[in-house]
Tab-separated table of C-alpha atoms and ligand atoms in Angstrom:
chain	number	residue	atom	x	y	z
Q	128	UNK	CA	0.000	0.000	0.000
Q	129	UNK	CA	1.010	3.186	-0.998
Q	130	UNK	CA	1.194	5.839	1.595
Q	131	UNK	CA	1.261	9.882	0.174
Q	132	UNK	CA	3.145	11.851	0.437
Q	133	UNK	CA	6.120	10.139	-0.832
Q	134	UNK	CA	9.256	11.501	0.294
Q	135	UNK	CA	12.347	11.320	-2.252
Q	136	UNK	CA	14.538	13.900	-1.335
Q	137	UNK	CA	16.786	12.915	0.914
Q	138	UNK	CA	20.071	14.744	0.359
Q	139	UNK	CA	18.089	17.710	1.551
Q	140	UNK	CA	17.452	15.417	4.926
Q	141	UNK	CA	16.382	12.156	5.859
Q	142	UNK	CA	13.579	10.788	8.197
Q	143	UNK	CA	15.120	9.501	10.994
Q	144	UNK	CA	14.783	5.727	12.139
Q	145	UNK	CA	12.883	5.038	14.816
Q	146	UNK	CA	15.933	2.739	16.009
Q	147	UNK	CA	17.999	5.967	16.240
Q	148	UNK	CA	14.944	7.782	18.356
Q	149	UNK	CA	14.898	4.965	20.896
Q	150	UNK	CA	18.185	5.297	21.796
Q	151	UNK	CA	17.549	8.715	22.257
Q	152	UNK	CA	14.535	8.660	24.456
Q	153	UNK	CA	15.762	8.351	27.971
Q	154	UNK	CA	17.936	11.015	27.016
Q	155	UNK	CA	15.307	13.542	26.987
Q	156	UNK	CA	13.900	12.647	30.456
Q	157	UNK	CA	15.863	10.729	32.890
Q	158	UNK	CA	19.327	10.484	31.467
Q	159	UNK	CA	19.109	14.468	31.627
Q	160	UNK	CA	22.926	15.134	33.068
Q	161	UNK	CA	25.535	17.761	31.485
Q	162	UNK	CA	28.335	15.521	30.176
Q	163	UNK	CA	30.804	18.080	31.438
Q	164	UNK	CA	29.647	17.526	35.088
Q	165	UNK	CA	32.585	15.582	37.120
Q	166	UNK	CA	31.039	15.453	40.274
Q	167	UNK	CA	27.897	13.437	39.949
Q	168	UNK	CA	26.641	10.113	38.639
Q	169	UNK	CA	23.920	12.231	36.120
Q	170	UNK	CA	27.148	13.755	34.395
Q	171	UNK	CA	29.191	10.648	34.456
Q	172	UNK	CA	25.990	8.840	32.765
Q	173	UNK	CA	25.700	11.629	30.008
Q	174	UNK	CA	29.727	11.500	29.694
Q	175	UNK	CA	29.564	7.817	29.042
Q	176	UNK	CA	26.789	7.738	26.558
Q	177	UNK	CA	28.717	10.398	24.815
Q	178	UNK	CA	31.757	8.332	24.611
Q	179	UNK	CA	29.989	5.687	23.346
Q	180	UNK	CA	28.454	7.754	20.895
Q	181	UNK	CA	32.239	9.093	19.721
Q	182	UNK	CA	32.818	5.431	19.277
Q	183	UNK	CA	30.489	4.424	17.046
Q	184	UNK	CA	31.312	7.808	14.916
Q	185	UNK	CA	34.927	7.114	14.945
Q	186	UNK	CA	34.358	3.422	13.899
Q	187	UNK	CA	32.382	4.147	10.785
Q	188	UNK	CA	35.354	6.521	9.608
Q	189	UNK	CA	38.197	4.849	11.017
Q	190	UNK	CA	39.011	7.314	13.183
Q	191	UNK	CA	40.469	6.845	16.499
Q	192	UNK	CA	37.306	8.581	18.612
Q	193	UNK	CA	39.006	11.584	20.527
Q	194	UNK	CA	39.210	12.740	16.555
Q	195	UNK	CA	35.995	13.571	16.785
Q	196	UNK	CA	34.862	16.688	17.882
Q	197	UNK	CA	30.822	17.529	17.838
Q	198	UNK	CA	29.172	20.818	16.475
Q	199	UNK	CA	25.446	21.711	15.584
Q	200	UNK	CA	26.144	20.466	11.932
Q	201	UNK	CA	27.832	20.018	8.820
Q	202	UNK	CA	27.316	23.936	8.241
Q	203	UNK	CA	29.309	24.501	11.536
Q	204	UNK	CA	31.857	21.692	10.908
Q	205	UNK	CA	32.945	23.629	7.668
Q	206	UNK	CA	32.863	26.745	8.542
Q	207	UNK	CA	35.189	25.547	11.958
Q	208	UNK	CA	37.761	23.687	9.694
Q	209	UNK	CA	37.720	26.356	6.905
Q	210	UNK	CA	38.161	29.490	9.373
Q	211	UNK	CA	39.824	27.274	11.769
Q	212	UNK	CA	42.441	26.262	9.696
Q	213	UNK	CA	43.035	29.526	8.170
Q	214	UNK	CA	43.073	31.748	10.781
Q	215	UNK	CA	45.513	29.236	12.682
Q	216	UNK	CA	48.031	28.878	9.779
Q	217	UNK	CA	47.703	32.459	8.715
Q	218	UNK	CA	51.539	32.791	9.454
Q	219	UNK	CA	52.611	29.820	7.347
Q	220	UNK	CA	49.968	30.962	4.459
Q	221	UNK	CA	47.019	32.810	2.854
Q	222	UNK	CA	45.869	30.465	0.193
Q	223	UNK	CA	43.196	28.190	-0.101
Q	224	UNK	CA	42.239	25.783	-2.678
Q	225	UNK	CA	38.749	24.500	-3.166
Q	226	UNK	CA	35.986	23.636	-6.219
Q	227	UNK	CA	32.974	25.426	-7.508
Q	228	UNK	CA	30.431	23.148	-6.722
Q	229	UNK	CA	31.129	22.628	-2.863
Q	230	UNK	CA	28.225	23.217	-1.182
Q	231	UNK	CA	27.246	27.107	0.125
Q	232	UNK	CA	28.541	26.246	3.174
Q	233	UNK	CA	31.810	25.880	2.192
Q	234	UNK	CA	32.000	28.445	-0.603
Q	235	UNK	CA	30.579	31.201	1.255
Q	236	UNK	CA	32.621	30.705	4.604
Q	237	UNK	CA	35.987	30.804	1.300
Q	238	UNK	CA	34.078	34.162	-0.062
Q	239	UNK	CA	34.466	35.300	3.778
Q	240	UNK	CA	37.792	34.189	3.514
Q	241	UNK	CA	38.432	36.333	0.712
Q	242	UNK	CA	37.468	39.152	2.109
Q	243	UNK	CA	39.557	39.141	4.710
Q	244	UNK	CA	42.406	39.253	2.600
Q	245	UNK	CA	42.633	35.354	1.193
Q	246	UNK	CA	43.566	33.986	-1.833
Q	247	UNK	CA	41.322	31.356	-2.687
Q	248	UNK	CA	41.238	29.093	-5.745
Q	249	UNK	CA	37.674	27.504	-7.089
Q	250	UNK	CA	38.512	24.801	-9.558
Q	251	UNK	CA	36.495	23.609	-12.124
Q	252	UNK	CA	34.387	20.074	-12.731
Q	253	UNK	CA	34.552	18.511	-15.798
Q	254	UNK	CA	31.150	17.430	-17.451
Q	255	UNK	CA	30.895	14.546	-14.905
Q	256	UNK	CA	31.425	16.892	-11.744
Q	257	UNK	CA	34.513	15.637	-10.978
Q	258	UNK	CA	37.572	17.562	-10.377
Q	259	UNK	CA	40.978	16.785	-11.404
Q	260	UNK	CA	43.779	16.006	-8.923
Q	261	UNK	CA	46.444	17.489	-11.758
Q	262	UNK	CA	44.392	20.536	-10.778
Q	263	UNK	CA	44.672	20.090	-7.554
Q	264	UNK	CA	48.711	19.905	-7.610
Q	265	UNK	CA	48.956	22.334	-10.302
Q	266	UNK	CA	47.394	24.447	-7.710
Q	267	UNK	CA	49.027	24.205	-4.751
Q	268	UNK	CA	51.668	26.827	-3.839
Q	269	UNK	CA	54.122	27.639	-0.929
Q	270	UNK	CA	51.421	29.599	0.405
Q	271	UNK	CA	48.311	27.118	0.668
Q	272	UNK	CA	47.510	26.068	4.052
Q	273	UNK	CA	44.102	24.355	2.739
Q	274	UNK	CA	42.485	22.072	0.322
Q	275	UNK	CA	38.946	21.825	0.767
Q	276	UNK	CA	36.695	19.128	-1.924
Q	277	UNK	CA	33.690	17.387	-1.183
Q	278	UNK	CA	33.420	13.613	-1.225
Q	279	UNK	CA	30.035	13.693	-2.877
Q	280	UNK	CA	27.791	16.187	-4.341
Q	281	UNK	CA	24.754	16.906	-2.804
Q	282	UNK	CA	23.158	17.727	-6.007
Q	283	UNK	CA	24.391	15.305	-8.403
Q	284	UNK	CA	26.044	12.888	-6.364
Q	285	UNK	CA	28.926	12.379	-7.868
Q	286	UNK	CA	32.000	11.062	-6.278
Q	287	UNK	CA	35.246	13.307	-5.728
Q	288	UNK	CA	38.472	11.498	-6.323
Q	289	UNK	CA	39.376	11.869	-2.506
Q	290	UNK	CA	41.904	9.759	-2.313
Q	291	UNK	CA	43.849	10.689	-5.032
Q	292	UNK	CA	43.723	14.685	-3.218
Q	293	UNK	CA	44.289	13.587	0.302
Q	294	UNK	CA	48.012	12.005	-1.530
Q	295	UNK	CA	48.759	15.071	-2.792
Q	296	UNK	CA	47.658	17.196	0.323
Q	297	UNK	CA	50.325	14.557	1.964
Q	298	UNK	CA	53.010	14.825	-0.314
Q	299	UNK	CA	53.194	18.646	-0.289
Q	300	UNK	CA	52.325	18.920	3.375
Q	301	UNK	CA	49.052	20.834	2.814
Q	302	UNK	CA	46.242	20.145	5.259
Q	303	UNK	CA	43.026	18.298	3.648
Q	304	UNK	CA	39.664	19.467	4.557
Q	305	UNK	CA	36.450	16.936	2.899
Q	306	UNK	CA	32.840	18.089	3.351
Q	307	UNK	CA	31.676	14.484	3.751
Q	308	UNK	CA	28.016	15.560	4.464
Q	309	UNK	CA	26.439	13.282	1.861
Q	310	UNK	CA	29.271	10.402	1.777
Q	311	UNK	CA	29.115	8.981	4.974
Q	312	UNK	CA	27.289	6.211	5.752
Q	313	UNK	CA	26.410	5.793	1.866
Q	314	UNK	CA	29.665	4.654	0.944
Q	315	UNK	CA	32.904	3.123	2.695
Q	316	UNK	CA	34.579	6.556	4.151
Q	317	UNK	CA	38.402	6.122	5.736
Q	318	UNK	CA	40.263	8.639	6.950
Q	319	UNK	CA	43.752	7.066	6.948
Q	320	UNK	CA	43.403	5.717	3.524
Q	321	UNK	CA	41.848	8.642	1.934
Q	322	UNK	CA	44.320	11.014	3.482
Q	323	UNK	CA	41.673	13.223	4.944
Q	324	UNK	CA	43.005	16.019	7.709
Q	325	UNK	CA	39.501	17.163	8.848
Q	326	UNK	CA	35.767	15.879	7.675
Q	327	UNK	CA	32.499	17.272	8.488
Q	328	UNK	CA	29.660	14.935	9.335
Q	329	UNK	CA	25.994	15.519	9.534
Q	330	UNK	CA	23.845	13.145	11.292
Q	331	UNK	CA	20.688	14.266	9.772
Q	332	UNK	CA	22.002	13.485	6.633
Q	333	UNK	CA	22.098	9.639	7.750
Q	334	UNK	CA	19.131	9.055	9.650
Q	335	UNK	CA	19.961	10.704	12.586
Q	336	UNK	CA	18.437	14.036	14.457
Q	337	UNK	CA	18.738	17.175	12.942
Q	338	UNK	CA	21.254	19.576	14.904
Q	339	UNK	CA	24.135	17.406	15.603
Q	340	UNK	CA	27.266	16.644	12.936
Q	341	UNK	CA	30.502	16.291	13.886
Q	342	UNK	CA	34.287	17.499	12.507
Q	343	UNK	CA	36.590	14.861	11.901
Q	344	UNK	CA	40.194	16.465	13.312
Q	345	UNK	CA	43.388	14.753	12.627
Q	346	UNK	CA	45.196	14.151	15.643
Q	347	UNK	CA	48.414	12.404	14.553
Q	348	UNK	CA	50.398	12.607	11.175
Q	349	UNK	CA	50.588	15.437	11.480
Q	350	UNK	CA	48.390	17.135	14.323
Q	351	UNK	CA	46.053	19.406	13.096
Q	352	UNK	CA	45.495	22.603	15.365
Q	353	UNK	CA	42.472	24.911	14.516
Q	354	UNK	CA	41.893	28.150	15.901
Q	355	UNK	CA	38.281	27.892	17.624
Q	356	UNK	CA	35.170	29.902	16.476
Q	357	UNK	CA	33.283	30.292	19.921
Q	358	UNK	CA	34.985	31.256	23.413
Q	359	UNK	CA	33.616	29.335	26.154
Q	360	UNK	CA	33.945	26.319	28.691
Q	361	UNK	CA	36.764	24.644	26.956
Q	362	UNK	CA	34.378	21.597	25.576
Q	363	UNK	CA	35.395	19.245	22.764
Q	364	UNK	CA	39.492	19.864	23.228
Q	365	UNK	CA	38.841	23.510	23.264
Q	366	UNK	CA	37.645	23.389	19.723
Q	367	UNK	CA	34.000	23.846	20.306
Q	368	UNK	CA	32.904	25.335	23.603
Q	369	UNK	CA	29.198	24.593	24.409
Q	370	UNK	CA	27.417	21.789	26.396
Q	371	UNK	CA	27.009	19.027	24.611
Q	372	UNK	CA	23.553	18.184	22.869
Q	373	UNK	CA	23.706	14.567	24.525
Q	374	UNK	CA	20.579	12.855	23.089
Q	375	UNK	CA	21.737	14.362	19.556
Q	376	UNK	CA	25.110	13.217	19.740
Q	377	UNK	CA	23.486	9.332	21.196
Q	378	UNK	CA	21.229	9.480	18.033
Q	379	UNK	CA	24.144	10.033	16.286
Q	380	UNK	CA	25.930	7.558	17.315
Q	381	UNK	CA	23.266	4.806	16.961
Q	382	UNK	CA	23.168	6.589	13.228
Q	383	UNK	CA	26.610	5.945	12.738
Q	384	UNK	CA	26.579	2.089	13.861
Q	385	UNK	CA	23.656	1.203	11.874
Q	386	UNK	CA	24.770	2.566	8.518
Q	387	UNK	CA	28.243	1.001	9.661
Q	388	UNK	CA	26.173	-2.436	9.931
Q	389	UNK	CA	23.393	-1.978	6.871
Q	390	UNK	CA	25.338	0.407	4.610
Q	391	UNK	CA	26.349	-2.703	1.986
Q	392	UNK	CA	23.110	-4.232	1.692
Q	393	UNK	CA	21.457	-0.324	1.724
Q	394	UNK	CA	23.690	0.693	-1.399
Q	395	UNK	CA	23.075	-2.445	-3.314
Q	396	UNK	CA	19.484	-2.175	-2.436
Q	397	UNK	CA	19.295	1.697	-3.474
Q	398	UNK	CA	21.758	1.277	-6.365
Q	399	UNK	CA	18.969	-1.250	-8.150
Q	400	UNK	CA	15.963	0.923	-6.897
Q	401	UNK	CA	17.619	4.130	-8.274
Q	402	UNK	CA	18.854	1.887	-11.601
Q	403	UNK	CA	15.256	0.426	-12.095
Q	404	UNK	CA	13.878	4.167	-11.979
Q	405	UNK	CA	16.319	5.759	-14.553
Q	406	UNK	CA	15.448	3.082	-16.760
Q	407	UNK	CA	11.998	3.446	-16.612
Q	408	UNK	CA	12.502	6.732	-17.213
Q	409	UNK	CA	15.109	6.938	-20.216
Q	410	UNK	CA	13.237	3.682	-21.734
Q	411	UNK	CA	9.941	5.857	-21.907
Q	412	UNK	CA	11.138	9.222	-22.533
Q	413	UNK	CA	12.968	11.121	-25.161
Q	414	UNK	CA	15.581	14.132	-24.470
Q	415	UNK	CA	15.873	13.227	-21.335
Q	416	UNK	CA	19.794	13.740	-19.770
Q	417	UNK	CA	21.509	12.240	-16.750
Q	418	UNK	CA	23.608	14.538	-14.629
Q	419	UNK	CA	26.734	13.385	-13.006
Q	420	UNK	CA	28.598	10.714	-13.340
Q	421	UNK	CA	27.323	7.833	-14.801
Q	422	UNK	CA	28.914	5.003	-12.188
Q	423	UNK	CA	31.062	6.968	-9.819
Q	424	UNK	CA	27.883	8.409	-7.992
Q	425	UNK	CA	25.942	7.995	-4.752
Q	426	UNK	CA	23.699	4.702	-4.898
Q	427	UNK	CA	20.704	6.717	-4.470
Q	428	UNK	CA	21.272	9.847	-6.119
Q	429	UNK	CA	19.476	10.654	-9.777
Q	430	UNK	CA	19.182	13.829	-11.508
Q	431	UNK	CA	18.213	14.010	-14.585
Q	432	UNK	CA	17.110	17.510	-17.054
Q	433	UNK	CA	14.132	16.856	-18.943
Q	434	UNK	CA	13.989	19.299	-22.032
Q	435	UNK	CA	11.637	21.650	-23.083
Q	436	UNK	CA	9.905	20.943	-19.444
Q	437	UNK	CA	10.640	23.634	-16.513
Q	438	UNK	CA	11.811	21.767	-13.168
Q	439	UNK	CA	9.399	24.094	-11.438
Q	440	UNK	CA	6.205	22.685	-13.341
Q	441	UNK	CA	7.385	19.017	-12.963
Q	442	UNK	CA	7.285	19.475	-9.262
Q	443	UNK	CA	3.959	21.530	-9.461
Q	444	UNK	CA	2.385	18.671	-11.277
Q	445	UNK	CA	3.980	16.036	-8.628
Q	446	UNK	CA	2.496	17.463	-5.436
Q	447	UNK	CA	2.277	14.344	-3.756
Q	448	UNK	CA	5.941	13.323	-4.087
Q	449	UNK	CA	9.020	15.340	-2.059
Q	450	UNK	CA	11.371	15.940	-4.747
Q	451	UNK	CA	14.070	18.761	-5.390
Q	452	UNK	CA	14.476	20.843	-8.584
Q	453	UNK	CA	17.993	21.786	-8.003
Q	454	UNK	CA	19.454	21.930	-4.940
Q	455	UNK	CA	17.010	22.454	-2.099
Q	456	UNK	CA	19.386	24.678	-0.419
Q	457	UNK	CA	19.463	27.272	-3.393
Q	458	UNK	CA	15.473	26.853	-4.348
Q	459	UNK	CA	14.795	29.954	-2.093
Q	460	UNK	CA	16.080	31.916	-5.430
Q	461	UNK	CA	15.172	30.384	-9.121
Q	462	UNK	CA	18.464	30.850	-10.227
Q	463	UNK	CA	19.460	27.607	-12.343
Q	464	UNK	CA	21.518	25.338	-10.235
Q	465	UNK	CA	25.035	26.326	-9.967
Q	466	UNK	CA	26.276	23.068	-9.766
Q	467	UNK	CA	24.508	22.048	-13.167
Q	468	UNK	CA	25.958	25.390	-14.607
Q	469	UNK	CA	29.323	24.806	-13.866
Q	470	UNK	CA	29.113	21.037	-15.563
Q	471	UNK	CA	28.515	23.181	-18.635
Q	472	UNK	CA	24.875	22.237	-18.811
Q	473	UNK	CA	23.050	25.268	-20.444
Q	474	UNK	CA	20.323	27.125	-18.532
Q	475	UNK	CA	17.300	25.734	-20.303
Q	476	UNK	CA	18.471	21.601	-19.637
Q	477	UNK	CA	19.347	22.896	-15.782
Q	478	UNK	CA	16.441	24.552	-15.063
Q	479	UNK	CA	14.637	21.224	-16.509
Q	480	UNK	CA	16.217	19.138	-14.006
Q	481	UNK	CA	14.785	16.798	-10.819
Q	482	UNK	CA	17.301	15.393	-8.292
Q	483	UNK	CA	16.110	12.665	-6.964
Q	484	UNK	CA	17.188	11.401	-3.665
Q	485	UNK	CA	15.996	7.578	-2.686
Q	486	UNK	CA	16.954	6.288	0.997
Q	487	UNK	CA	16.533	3.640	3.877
Q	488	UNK	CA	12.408	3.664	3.628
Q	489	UNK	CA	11.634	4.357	0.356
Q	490	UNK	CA	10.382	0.906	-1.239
Q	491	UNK	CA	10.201	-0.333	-5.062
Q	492	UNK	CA	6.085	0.353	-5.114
Q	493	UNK	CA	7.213	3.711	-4.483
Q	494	UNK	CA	9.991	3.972	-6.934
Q	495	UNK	CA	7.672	2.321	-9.425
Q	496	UNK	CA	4.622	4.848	-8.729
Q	497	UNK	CA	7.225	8.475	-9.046
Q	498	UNK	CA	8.633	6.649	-12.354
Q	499	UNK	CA	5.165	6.562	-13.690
Q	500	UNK	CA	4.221	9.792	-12.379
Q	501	UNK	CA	7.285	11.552	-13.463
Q	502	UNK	CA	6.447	10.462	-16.785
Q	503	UNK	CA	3.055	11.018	-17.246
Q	504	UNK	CA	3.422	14.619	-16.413
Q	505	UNK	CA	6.456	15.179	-18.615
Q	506	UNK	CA	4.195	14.133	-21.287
Q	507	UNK	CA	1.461	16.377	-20.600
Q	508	UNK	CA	3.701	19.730	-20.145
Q	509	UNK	CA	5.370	18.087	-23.445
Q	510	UNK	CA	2.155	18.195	-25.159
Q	511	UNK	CA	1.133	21.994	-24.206
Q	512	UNK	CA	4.758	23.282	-25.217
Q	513	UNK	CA	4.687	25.213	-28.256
Q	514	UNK	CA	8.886	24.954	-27.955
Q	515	UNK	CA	8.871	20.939	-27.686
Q	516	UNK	CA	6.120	21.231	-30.709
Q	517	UNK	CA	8.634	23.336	-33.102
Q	518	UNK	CA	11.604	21.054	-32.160
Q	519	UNK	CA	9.302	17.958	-32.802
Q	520	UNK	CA	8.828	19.972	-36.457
Q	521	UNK	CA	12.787	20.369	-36.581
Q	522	UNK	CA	13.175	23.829	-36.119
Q	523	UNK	CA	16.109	24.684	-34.750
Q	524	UNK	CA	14.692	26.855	-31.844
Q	525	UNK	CA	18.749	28.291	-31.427
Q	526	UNK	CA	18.740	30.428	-34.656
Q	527	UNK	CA	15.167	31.238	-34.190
Q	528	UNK	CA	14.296	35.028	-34.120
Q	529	UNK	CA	11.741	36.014	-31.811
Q	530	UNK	CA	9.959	38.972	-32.540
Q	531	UNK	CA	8.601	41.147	-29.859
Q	532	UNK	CA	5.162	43.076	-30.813
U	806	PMP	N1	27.458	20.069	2.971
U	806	PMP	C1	26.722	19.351	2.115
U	806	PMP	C2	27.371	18.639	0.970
U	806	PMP	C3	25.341	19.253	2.320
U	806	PMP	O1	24.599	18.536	1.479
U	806	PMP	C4	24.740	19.928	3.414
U	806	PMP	C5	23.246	19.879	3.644
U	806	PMP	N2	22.468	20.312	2.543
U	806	PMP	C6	25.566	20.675	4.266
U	806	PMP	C7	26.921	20.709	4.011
U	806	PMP	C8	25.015	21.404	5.451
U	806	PMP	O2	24.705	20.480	6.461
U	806	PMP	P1	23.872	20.849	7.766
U	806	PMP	O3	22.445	20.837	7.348
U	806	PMP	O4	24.192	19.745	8.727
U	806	PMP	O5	24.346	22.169	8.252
């Protein structure tokens, strides 16, 4: 049985398990204690749980768990290892590399950078979204203190060559920020092997509360130090000051250990689910385009343009499904995605485009019913476009001159 609305967005969030919510629970009422108090069994409770909790983080990253340091989210997380890095190494530097289709959170807190007297490179994708490492190297000069790429795109879900970056962030002894937001706990994520300094986690992202993420901050080979962004009570190795969210950081924890334990069978599962949907899609529609990479992408991530149909419309005439047009983080304005732009997809194909973001409870009724739907109503706005009608009659609607009366 089909139950509306179905929700299919979730890089913008995800519904959290009930699993994760039971461990939370007591947390909320009884289990009540400040982790930071030393003198009581209610803070040595809350301390413990939050231990745990750093465990299970640090074991699904293959971290060692006093890496991990908490923060309201993966907003926060970049914006500490960005400025935090920066302002730290300002002696040794002033330049910072990263890519034009990070996430806002990471771009803007570079534009703030920049204006306080930064140099800061933005790299290009290629067609796929992925960026080169040559780039990366070719980049780097006696002055960068930073490299900051995204493991996956939030938009298109492609996958960065990490590994390949965090090598060359080794060999030239440049410190290796990844905004791992929408990688973790979809695919295999490992600090030591992927040569990553500092990562930012979200738990909301992964089935977990909304509120809580985490910064990943190397502690050994080499050290990373990071000049804080809030004064306070010390907490979280003086990087973050604040008392602790403890049932956030126990949901996140449970988060963590369950994609640690599912996250195989969950990206095979999603990776057919997302496979059977494109094909329904590309088998029953013409001038339709997939964005992204084509097998190094997220298991559940689709986005596809649908020409001479506006993004905006699909989702008007798909009420009762969550989907994104774009990123949901940038719908606020209608600008065309910037992330499609700077793939080199024009504006007509990326203002045409769905994202489609399948997780942990969506089921194949489900996928089956939005592949229909999605169809059906790129038919109809098909059928009542005069553009779709003169390109069905071969004009060639780029050298046609409209006339204004
Ligand atoms: N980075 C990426 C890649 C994201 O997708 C998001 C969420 N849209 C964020 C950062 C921000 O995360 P949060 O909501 O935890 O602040």
């Amino acid at each position: 049985m089909l139950k509306f609305p179905i929700f299919m967005d979730n890089h913008s969030t995800t519904p959290m398990d009930p699993r994760v919510l039971e461990a939370m629970l007591p947390f909320f009422t009884e289990k009540f204690g400040n982790a930071a108090s030393r003198n009581h069994s209610f803070g040595w409770e809350a301390e413990r749980s939050v231990d745990q909790a750093r465990e299970q983080i640090a074991r699904l990253i293959h971290a060692d768990p006093k890496e991990v340091i908490f923060t309201s989210g993966a907003t926060e997380s970049n914006n500490l290892a960005i400025k935090g890095v920066a302002q730290m190494y300002r002696e040794k530097g002033n330049h910072v590399i990263t890519s034009v289709t990070e996430h806002k959170a990471v771009l803007d807190t570079a534009k703030h950078l920049e204006n306080e007297g930064f140099a800061v490179t933005y790299l290009p994708v290629d067609r796929d979204g992925l960026i080169d490492p040559e780039a990366v190297k070719s980049a780097i000069t006696d002055k960068t203190v930073l490299i900051s790429v995204m493991m996956a795109n939030n938009e298109i879900g492609s996958i960065s060559p990490v590994a390949e970056i965090g090598k060359i962030a080794k060999e030239r002894g440049v410190l290796f920020h990844c905004d791992a937001t929408q990688g973790v706990g979809k695919i295999p994520v490992h600090v030591q092997e992927m040569g990553i300094d500092l990562m930012s986690l979200s738990a909301h992202k992964m089935y977990g509360p909304k509120g809580i993420g985490a910064l990943y901050v190397r502690k050994k080979g080499p050290r990373v130090r990071l000049a804080p962004m809030m004064d306070g009570g010390g907490h979280e190795r003086g990087m973050r000051s604040g008392t602790l969210n403890v049932p956030g950081i126990v949901g996140f924890g449970a988060a963590c250990e369950l994609c640690g334990l599912e996250m195989e069978e969950e990206g095979k599962r999603l990776t057919q689910l997302r496979d059977r949907l494109r094909e329904k899609i590309f088998g029953q529609l013409e001038e339709v385009y997939l964005n992204g990479h084509p097998t190094k992408r997220l298991p559940h991530n689709l986005n596809i343009s649908f020409a001479y149909v506006e993004g905006e419309s699909l989702l008007m005439g798909l009420k009762e499904i969550a989907l994104s047009s774009g990123s949901a983080c940038t719908t606020a304005t209608l600008e065309p995605s910037y992330v499609l732009r700077a793939l080199g997809v024009g504006s007509d194909l990326a203002h045409s485009s769905l994202r489609f973001g399948l997780g942990r409870f969506n089921t194949q009724e489900e996928v089956d019913y939005v592949g229909q739907r999605v169809i059906e109503t790129v038919l109809r706005l098909r059928e009542m476009s005069p553009l779709y009608e003169m390109a069905k009659e071969g004009v060639d609607l780029k050298n046609v001159q409209w006339t204004q009366h």
